[in-house]
Amino acid sequence: MTVFKGYMIIIKRNLAFLFLYGGIFFSIMMGVQGAATKTDTAVYEKTNLNIAVIDEDGSAFSKGMAEALDKEHTIITDVTEQRDLAEELYYWRVDYVLRIPENAEALLLDGDAALEVVKGVSSDGAYRSVYADMQVDSYVNAYRVYRNAGMDMEEAVEQALQVAGKQAEIRVRESAEHNDKGILYHFYFRYLPFVLLYTFCYIFPLVLKNFNRREMERRMNSSGIPSLWQSLQGSLALFLFCGGLYLLLMLLAVVLYRGDLLQDVNLGYYLLNAACLTLVSASISYLIGTCVKNELAVNGIANIVALGMSFLCGVLVDMELLGSGVRMVAQFLPVYWYETANITLYEFGSMTMEQRNSVWLSIGIQLAMAVSILCIALIIKKKRVKEA
């Protein structure tokens, strides 16, 4: 088992890469996971504002605007003096001041600015007043459309109020058992390609580089150990390293998330998907190690492959944020299909047959790509051995 021992010795010498990128992996994963647990959903709730309306017009148009705002906010009409309004704004008792001057309707139809708005800066910033701006614009735009269509003022106000009172229908997509977004181990499996690709893309090529040197290949071919046995010993060493790293990462996931992970009905799919990713990462790294002959090239190619796939395939950047062109290119990369299956497992606790078939398709594509890449690497290695 001389070749096997040689492989294991070189692997041990380069385990620093595992600890380095493992630490980066845990830093990124725990940071994003911590941010996800602190998300305040109240930021997205509608806010009731105190709006002071100074109606100097007194027309149906101005009264309709106040009525439109009154549907969602508290309207204040008894404070009209500038000094009093300034004090109310300063103490945050009024968030928004709307002044409607005389003949405002005619000015608006002529395209002139007629409404005067003063926004108070509250403790959470001036963004709360944006909602009121949108409501005012919605009412004015709807009123202008109906007036230009030939309606009189009262009819236009009535129609504009109906438009302003409409509420968008919101449907929250249920994700079975995972709709609470509390599945924190999703982030663990999402960033798993980062540590696997970087670790394998550094260690495998550095190990194979020592055995792929022309002098070493000639010496090994002239020894009494058959070439097949040499390949089997080397493959066994790499396989044990891959299996050991996979088991270590899965054990860490169980330790970190305990019962939450073990009780997930999709646990078997998570483990199988991660195993396919391990094979893919190993095959890519083996191909790099077969082609590369110096350490500088290993460093450059490892960064391009590992970091490139992490950005293009939804590891470091949310899949939803990727453009259609990027996603089209990413479909030719195996990590994209790993993340696709991972997202499906996260979003649906109890999968339908269609969703389960989608996961199996992603797993099958990963395996097919892993086998294809490994075959290319073996062809290149066989050709180089003959030339030696």
Coordinates of N, CA, C and O in Angstrom, one line a residue, residues 133-209:
D133 N -47.6 59.9 0.1 CA -47.3 60.5 -1.2 C -48.0 59.6 -2.3 O -48.6 60.1 -3.3
M134 N -47.8 58.3 -2.2 CA -48.4 57.4 -3.2 C -49.9 57.5 -3.2 O -50.5 57.5 -4.3
Q135 N -50.5 57.7 -2.1 CA -52.0 57.8 -2.0 C -52.5 59.1 -2.6 O -53.5 59.1 -3.4
V136 N -51.7 60.2 -2.3 CA -52.1 61.5 -2.9 C -52.0 61.4 -4.4 O -52.9 61.9 -5.2
D137 N -50.9 60.9 -4.9 CA -50.6 60.8 -6.4 C -51.7 59.9 -7.0 O -52.2 60.2 -8.1
S138 N -52.1 58.8 -6.4 CA -53.1 57.9 -6.9 C -54.4 58.6 -7.1 O -55.1 58.5 -8.1
Y139 N -54.8 59.3 -6.0 CA -56.1 60.1 -6.1 C -56.1 61.1 -7.2 O -57.0 61.2 -8.0
V140 N -55.0 61.9 -7.3 CA -54.9 63.0 -8.2 C -54.9 62.5 -9.7 O -55.6 63.0 -10.6
N141 N -54.1 61.4 -9.9 CA -54.0 60.8 -11.2 C -55.3 60.3 -11.7 O -55.7 60.4 -12.9
A142 N -56.0 59.5 -10.8 CA -57.3 59.0 -11.1 C -58.3 60.1 -11.4 O -59.1 60.0 -12.4
Y143 N -58.3 61.1 -10.6 CA -59.2 62.2 -10.8 C -59.0 62.9 -12.1 O -59.9 63.3 -12.9
R144 N -57.7 63.1 -12.5 CA -57.4 63.8 -13.7 C -57.9 63.0 -14.9 O -58.4 63.5 -15.9
V145 N -57.7 61.7 -14.8 CA -58.2 60.8 -15.9 C -59.7 60.9 -16.2 O -60.1 61.1 -17.3
Y146 N -60.4 60.9 -15.1 CA -61.9 60.9 -15.2 C -62.4 62.3 -15.6 O -63.3 62.4 -16.4
R147 N -61.7 63.4 -15.2 CA -62.1 64.7 -15.6 C -61.8 64.9 -17.1 O -62.6 65.5 -17.9
N148 N -60.6 64.4 -17.6 CA -60.3 64.5 -19.0 C -61.2 63.6 -19.9 O -61.4 63.9 -21.1
A149 N -61.9 62.6 -19.2 CA -62.8 61.8 -20.0 C -64.2 62.4 -20.1 O -65.1 61.9 -20.8
G150 N -64.4 63.6 -19.5 CA -65.6 64.3 -19.6 C -66.5 64.3 -18.4 O -67.6 64.9 -18.5
M151 N -66.1 63.7 -17.3 CA -67.0 63.7 -16.1 C -66.9 65.1 -15.4 O -65.9 65.8 -15.5
D152 N -68.0 65.4 -14.7 CA -68.0 66.6 -13.9 C -67.2 66.3 -12.6 O -66.8 65.2 -12.3
M153 N -67.0 67.3 -11.8 CA -66.2 67.2 -10.6 C -66.7 66.1 -9.6 O -65.9 65.3 -9.1
E154 N -68.0 66.1 -9.3 CA -68.5 65.2 -8.4 C -68.4 63.7 -8.8 O -68.0 62.9 -8.0
E155 N -68.7 63.5 -10.1 CA -68.5 62.1 -10.6 C -67.0 61.7 -10.6 O -66.7 60.6 -10.3
A156 N -66.1 62.6 -11.0 CA -64.7 62.3 -11.0 C -64.2 62.0 -9.6 O -63.4 61.0 -9.4
V157 N -64.7 62.7 -8.6 CA -64.3 62.5 -7.2 C -64.7 61.1 -6.8 O -64.0 60.4 -6.1
E158 N -66.0 60.8 -7.1 CA -66.6 59.5 -6.7 C -65.8 58.3 -7.3 O -65.4 57.4 -6.6
Q159 N -65.4 58.4 -8.6 CA -64.7 57.4 -9.2 C -63.2 57.3 -8.7 O -62.7 56.2 -8.5
A160 N -62.6 58.5 -8.4 CA -61.3 58.5 -7.9 C -61.2 57.9 -6.5 O -60.2 57.2 -6.2
L161 N -62.3 58.1 -5.7 CA -62.3 57.5 -4.4 C -62.4 56.0 -4.5 O -61.9 55.3 -3.6
Q162 N -63.2 55.5 -5.4 CA -63.3 54.1 -5.6 C -61.9 53.4 -6.0 O -61.5 52.4 -5.5
V163 N -61.2 54.2 -6.9 CA -59.9 53.7 -7.2 C -58.9 53.7 -6.0 O -58.2 52.7 -5.8
A164 N -59.0 54.8 -5.2 CA -58.1 54.9 -4.1 C -58.4 53.9 -3.0 O -57.5 53.5 -2.2
G165 N -59.7 53.4 -3.0 CA -60.1 52.5 -1.9 C -59.8 51.0 -2.3 O -60.0 50.2 -1.4
K166 N -59.4 50.8 -3.5 CA -59.1 49.4 -3.9 C -57.8 48.9 -3.2 O -56.8 49.6 -3.1
Q167 N -57.9 47.7 -2.7 CA -56.7 47.1 -2.1 C -56.2 45.9 -2.9 O -57.0 45.1 -3.4
A168 N -54.9 45.8 -3.0 CA -54.3 44.7 -3.8 C -54.5 43.4 -3.0 O -54.4 43.4 -1.7
E169 N -54.9 42.4 -3.7 CA -55.0 41.0 -3.0 C -53.7 40.4 -2.9 O -52.9 40.2 -3.9
I170 N -53.3 40.0 -1.7 CA -52.0 39.4 -1.4 C -52.2 38.0 -1.0 O -53.0 37.7 -0.1
R171 N -51.5 37.1 -1.6 CA -51.5 35.7 -1.3 C -50.1 35.3 -0.9 O -49.2 35.4 -1.6
V172 N -50.0 34.7 0.3 CA -48.7 34.2 0.8 C -48.7 32.7 0.4 O -49.5 31.9 0.8
R173 N -47.6 32.4 -0.4 CA -47.5 31.0 -0.8 C -47.1 30.1 0.3 O -46.1 30.3 1.0
E174 N -47.9 29.1 0.5 CA -47.6 28.2 1.6 C -46.6 27.2 1.2 O -46.6 26.7 0.1
S175 N -45.6 27.0 2.1 CA -44.5 26.0 1.8 C -44.6 24.9 2.7 O -43.6 24.5 3.3
A176 N -45.8 24.3 2.8 CA -46.0 23.2 3.7 C -45.4 23.4 5.1 O -45.7 24.4 5.7
E177 N -44.5 22.6 5.6 CA -44.0 22.7 6.9 C -42.9 23.7 7.0 O -42.5 24.0 8.1
H178 N -42.5 24.3 5.9 CA -41.4 25.2 5.9 C -41.8 26.7 5.7 O -41.0 27.5 5.4
N179 N -43.1 26.9 5.8 CA -43.5 28.3 5.5 C -43.2 29.3 6.5 O -43.4 30.5 6.3
D180 N -42.6 28.9 7.7 CA -42.2 29.9 8.7 C -40.8 30.4 8.5 O -40.4 31.3 9.3
K181 N -40.1 30.0 7.5 CA -38.8 30.4 7.2 C -37.8 30.2 8.4 O -36.9 30.9 8.5
G182 N -38.1 29.3 9.2 CA -37.3 29.0 10.4 C -36.3 27.9 10.2 O -35.8 27.4 11.1
I183 N -36.2 27.4 9.0 CA -35.4 26.2 8.7 C -33.9 26.7 8.5 O -33.5 27.0 7.4
L184 N -33.2 26.9 9.6 CA -31.9 27.5 9.6 C -30.9 26.6 8.9 O -29.9 27.2 8.3
Y185 N -31.1 25.3 8.9 CA -30.1 24.5 8.3 C -30.1 24.6 6.8 O -29.2 24.0 6.1
H186 N -31.1 25.3 6.2 CA -31.1 25.5 4.8 C -29.9 26.3 4.4 O -29.3 26.1 3.4
F187 N -29.4 27.3 5.3 CA -28.3 28.1 5.0 C -27.0 27.2 5.0 O -26.0 27.4 4.3
Y188 N -27.0 26.2 5.9 CA -25.8 25.3 6.0 C -25.7 24.5 4.6 O -24.6 24.5 4.1
F189 N -26.8 24.0 4.1 CA -26.7 23.2 2.9 C -26.5 24.1 1.7 O -25.9 23.7 0.7
R190 N -27.0 25.4 1.8 CA -26.9 26.3 0.7 C -25.4 26.6 0.4 O -24.9 26.7 -0.7
Y191 N -24.6 26.9 1.5 CA -23.2 27.3 1.3 C -22.3 26.1 1.3 O -21.1 26.3 1.3
L192 N -22.8 24.9 1.4 CA -21.9 23.7 1.4 C -21.0 23.6 0.1 O -19.9 23.2 0.2
P193 N -21.5 24.0 -1.1 CA -20.6 23.9 -2.2 C -19.3 24.8 -2.1 O -18.3 24.4 -2.6
F194 N -19.4 25.8 -1.3 CA -18.2 26.7 -1.1 C -17.1 25.9 -0.5 O -16.0 25.9 -1.0
V195 N -17.3 25.3 0.6 CA -16.3 24.6 1.3 C -15.8 23.3 0.6 O -14.6 23.0 0.5
L196 N -16.7 22.6 -0.1 CA -16.4 21.4 -0.8 C -15.5 21.7 -2.0 O -14.5 21.1 -2.3
L197 N -16.0 22.7 -2.8 CA -15.3 23.0 -4.0 C -13.9 23.6 -3.7 O -12.9 23.2 -4.3
Y198 N -13.8 24.5 -2.8 CA -12.5 25.1 -2.4 C -11.5 24.0 -1.9 O -10.3 24.0 -2.2
T199 N -12.0 23.2 -1.0 CA -11.2 22.2 -0.3 C -10.7 21.2 -1.3 O -9.4 20.9 -1.4
F200 N -11.6 20.6 -2.1 CA -11.2 19.6 -3.1 C -10.3 20.3 -4.2 O -9.3 19.6 -4.7
C201 N -10.7 21.5 -4.7 CA -9.9 22.1 -5.8 C -8.5 22.5 -5.4 O -7.7 22.7 -6.3
Y202 N -8.2 22.5 -4.1 CA -6.8 22.8 -3.7 C -6.1 21.5 -3.4 O -5.0 21.3 -3.8
I203 N -6.7 20.6 -2.6 CA -6.1 19.4 -2.1 C -5.8 18.4 -3.2 O -4.7 17.9 -3.4
F204 N -6.9 18.1 -4.0 CA -6.7 17.1 -5.1 C -5.6 17.4 -6.1 O -4.8 16.6 -6.3
P205 N -5.6 18.6 -6.6 CA -4.5 18.9 -7.6 C -3.2 18.9 -7.0 O -2.2 18.5 -7.6
L206 N -3.0 19.3 -5.7 CA -1.7 19.3 -5.1 C -1.2 17.9 -4.8 O 0.0 17.6 -4.9
V207 N -2.2 17.0 -4.5 CA -1.8 15.6 -4.4 C -1.5 15.0 -5.7 O -0.4 14.3 -5.8
L208 N -2.3 15.2 -6.7 CA -2.1 14.5 -8.0 C -0.8 15.1 -8.7 O -0.2 14.4 -9.5
K209 N -0.5 16.4 -8.4 CA 0.7 17.0 -9.0 C 1.9 16.2 -8.7 O 2.8 16.1 -9.6

